[in-house]
Amino acid sequence: MALTEDDVRGIAEYATIALDAEELAEMTAYLNDAVDMLEPILRYASEDVEPTFHPMGGATNVMRPDVPDAARALSTDEALANAGSQRDGQFLVPSILGGER
């Protein structure tokens, strides 16, 4: 499937890229070379093969449960022990949005 200069002109307009006549001819040749490189893949396309949408197939959730690990968790006092500033059991940091709250 070869791309015409009109095809490439339409792509360039959609991408808001200005191409002069020389650049248009050069880009058309370049994109046709890229499409030709994909040709071997099309030979292996089979109607019997179901498309894959994720590299891990039917995996639905690969995340671990979000539960605290009591053996590794720090108490509030331990977590705040080296804090520069703290208030009401929380880290106190300078506001980056302005104003003090």
PDB file of C-alpha atoms in Angstrom:
ATOM      1  CA  MET A   1       0.000   0.000   0.000  1.00  0.00           C
ATOM      2  CA  ALA A   2       1.836   3.070  -1.234  1.00  0.00           C
ATOM      3  CA  LEU A   3       1.110   6.500   0.154  1.00  0.00           C
ATOM      4  CA  THR A   4       0.542   9.327  -2.294  1.00  0.00           C
ATOM      5  CA  GLU A   5       1.679  12.900  -1.840  1.00  0.00           C
ATOM      6  CA  ASP A   6      -1.968  13.787  -1.157  1.00  0.00           C
ATOM      7  CA  ASP A   7      -2.001  11.248   1.697  1.00  0.00           C
ATOM      8  CA  VAL A   8       1.171  12.723   3.183  1.00  0.00           C
ATOM      9  CA  ARG A   9      -0.128  16.274   2.681  1.00  0.00           C
ATOM     10  CA  GLY A  10      -3.260  15.326   4.641  1.00  0.00           C
ATOM     11  CA  ILE A  11      -1.180  13.781   7.440  1.00  0.00           C
ATOM     12  CA  ALA A  12       1.034  16.879   7.582  1.00  0.00           C
ATOM     13  CA  GLU A  13      -1.989  19.183   7.738  1.00  0.00           C
ATOM     14  CA  TYR A  14      -3.529  17.100  10.502  1.00  0.00           C
ATOM     15  CA  ALA A  15      -0.255  17.272  12.451  1.00  0.00           C
ATOM     16  CA  THR A  16       0.046  20.995  11.629  1.00  0.00           C
ATOM     17  CA  ILE A  17       3.396  20.520   9.909  1.00  0.00           C
ATOM     18  CA  ALA A  18       4.189  22.793   6.986  1.00  0.00           C
ATOM     19  CA  LEU A  19       5.937  20.997   4.125  1.00  0.00           C
ATOM     20  CA  ASP A  20       7.131  22.606   0.917  1.00  0.00           C
ATOM     21  CA  ALA A  21       7.074  20.634  -2.359  1.00  0.00           C
ATOM     22  CA  GLU A  22      10.575  19.202  -1.876  1.00  0.00           C
ATOM     23  CA  GLU A  23       9.905  18.184   1.726  1.00  0.00           C
ATOM     24  CA  LEU A  24       6.583  16.648   0.710  1.00  0.00           C
ATOM     25  CA  ALA A  25       8.268  14.452  -1.914  1.00  0.00           C
ATOM     26  CA  GLU A  26      11.012  13.485   0.555  1.00  0.00           C
ATOM     27  CA  MET A  27       8.522  12.667   3.317  1.00  0.00           C
ATOM     28  CA  THR A  28       6.365  10.626   0.931  1.00  0.00           C
ATOM     29  CA  ALA A  29       9.378   8.482  -0.018  1.00  0.00           C
ATOM     30  CA  TYR A  30      10.399   8.163   3.644  1.00  0.00           C
ATOM     31  CA  LEU A  31       6.946   7.073   4.808  1.00  0.00           C
ATOM     32  CA  ASN A  32       6.619   4.601   1.929  1.00  0.00           C
ATOM     33  CA  ASP A  33       9.954   3.063   2.964  1.00  0.00           C
ATOM     34  CA  ALA A  34       8.645   2.744   6.526  1.00  0.00           C
ATOM     35  CA  VAL A  35       5.441   1.063   5.332  1.00  0.00           C
ATOM     36  CA  ASP A  36       7.486  -1.318   3.152  1.00  0.00           C
ATOM     37  CA  MET A  37       9.492  -2.382   6.217  1.00  0.00           C
ATOM     38  CA  LEU A  38       6.256  -3.568   7.841  1.00  0.00           C
ATOM     39  CA  GLU A  39       5.358  -5.774   4.865  1.00  0.00           C
ATOM     40  CA  PRO A  40       6.968  -8.959   6.299  1.00  0.00           C
ATOM     41  CA  ILE A  41       4.736  -8.682   9.362  1.00  0.00           C
ATOM     42  CA  LEU A  42       1.641  -8.686   7.189  1.00  0.00           C
ATOM     43  CA  ARG A  43       2.677 -12.035   5.657  1.00  0.00           C
ATOM     44  CA  TYR A  44       2.360 -13.626   9.089  1.00  0.00           C
ATOM     45  CA  ALA A  45      -1.017 -12.138   9.880  1.00  0.00           C
ATOM     46  CA  SER A  46      -3.497 -14.938  10.294  1.00  0.00           C
ATOM     47  CA  GLU A  47      -7.232 -14.844  10.640  1.00  0.00           C
ATOM     48  CA  ASP A  48      -6.977 -17.709  13.154  1.00  0.00           C
ATOM     49  CA  VAL A  49      -4.924 -15.688  15.648  1.00  0.00           C
ATOM     50  CA  GLU A  50      -6.858 -13.671  18.200  1.00  0.00           C
ATOM     51  CA  PRO A  51      -5.502 -10.123  18.723  1.00  0.00           C
ATOM     52  CA  THR A  52      -3.574  -9.499  21.928  1.00  0.00           C
ATOM     53  CA  PHE A  53      -4.213  -6.246  23.748  1.00  0.00           C
ATOM     54  CA  HIS A  54      -1.843  -6.796  26.676  1.00  0.00           C
ATOM     55  CA  PRO A  55       1.563  -8.511  26.712  1.00  0.00           C
ATOM     56  CA  MET A  56       0.502 -10.664  29.668  1.00  0.00           C
ATOM     57  CA  GLY A  57      -2.584 -12.019  27.934  1.00  0.00           C
ATOM     58  CA  GLY A  58      -5.571 -12.406  30.219  1.00  0.00           C
ATOM     59  CA  ALA A  59      -3.986 -10.838  33.307  1.00  0.00           C
ATOM     60  CA  THR A  60      -6.547  -8.649  35.017  1.00  0.00           C
ATOM     61  CA  ASN A  61      -4.714  -7.255  38.043  1.00  0.00           C
ATOM     62  CA  VAL A  62      -0.998  -7.562  38.591  1.00  0.00           C
ATOM     63  CA  MET A  63      -0.883  -5.234  41.604  1.00  0.00           C
ATOM     64  CA  ARG A  64      -0.488  -6.516  45.123  1.00  0.00           C
ATOM     65  CA  PRO A  65      -3.153  -5.723  47.694  1.00  0.00           C
ATOM     66  CA  ASP A  66      -2.715  -2.334  49.348  1.00  0.00           C
ATOM     67  CA  VAL A  67      -2.502  -3.473  52.955  1.00  0.00           C
ATOM     68  CA  PRO A  68      -0.011  -2.304  55.588  1.00  0.00           C
ATOM     69  CA  ASP A  69       2.813  -4.655  56.543  1.00  0.00           C
ATOM     70  CA  ALA A  70       2.774  -4.541  60.347  1.00  0.00           C
ATOM     71  CA  ALA A  71       6.284  -6.040  60.586  1.00  0.00           C
ATOM     72  CA  ARG A  72       7.839  -3.210  58.530  1.00  0.00           C
ATOM     73  CA  ALA A  73       5.545  -0.294  59.373  1.00  0.00           C
ATOM     74  CA  LEU A  74       6.831   2.576  61.496  1.00  0.00           C
ATOM     75  CA  SER A  75       4.877   4.043  64.345  1.00  0.00           C
ATOM     76  CA  THR A  76       3.980   7.721  64.048  1.00  0.00           C
ATOM     77  CA  ASP A  77       6.643   8.645  66.618  1.00  0.00           C
ATOM     78  CA  GLU A  78       9.324   6.691  64.723  1.00  0.00           C
ATOM     79  CA  ALA A  79       8.331   8.234  61.396  1.00  0.00           C
ATOM     80  CA  LEU A  80       8.422  11.775  62.825  1.00  0.00           C
ATOM     81  CA  ALA A  81      11.591  11.279  64.898  1.00  0.00           C
ATOM     82  CA  ASN A  82      13.871  13.030  62.371  1.00  0.00           C
ATOM     83  CA  ALA A  83      11.306  15.446  60.919  1.00  0.00           C
ATOM     84  CA  GLY A  84      12.417  19.060  60.678  1.00  0.00           C
ATOM     85  CA  SER A  85       8.981  20.208  61.840  1.00  0.00           C
ATOM     86  CA  GLN A  86       5.819  18.445  62.896  1.00  0.00           C
ATOM     87  CA  ARG A  87       2.377  19.315  64.154  1.00  0.00           C
ATOM     88  CA  ASP A  88      -0.490  17.114  65.332  1.00  0.00           C
ATOM     89  CA  GLY A  89       1.311  13.909  64.351  1.00  0.00           C
ATOM     90  CA  GLN A  90       2.036  15.076  60.808  1.00  0.00           C
ATOM     91  CA  PHE A  91       5.034  16.380  58.887  1.00  0.00           C
ATOM     92  CA  LEU A  92       4.980  20.185  58.695  1.00  0.00           C
ATOM     93  CA  VAL A  93       6.397  21.537  55.442  1.00  0.00           C
ATOM     94  CA  PRO A  94       6.464  25.014  53.904  1.00  0.00           C
ATOM     95  CA  SER A  95       3.518  25.846  51.667  1.00  0.00           C
ATOM     96  CA  ILE A  96       4.302  25.878  47.979  1.00  0.00           C
ATOM     97  CA  LEU A  97       0.964  27.438  47.020  1.00  0.00           C
ATOM     98  CA  GLY A  98       1.292  30.518  49.184  1.00  0.00           C
ATOM     99  CA  GLY A  99      -0.479  31.370  52.400  1.00  0.00           C
ATOM    100  CA  GLU A 100      -0.205  29.513  55.644  1.00  0.00           C
ATOM    101  CA  ARG A 101      -2.716  26.842  56.559  1.00  0.00           C
TER     102      ARG A 101
END
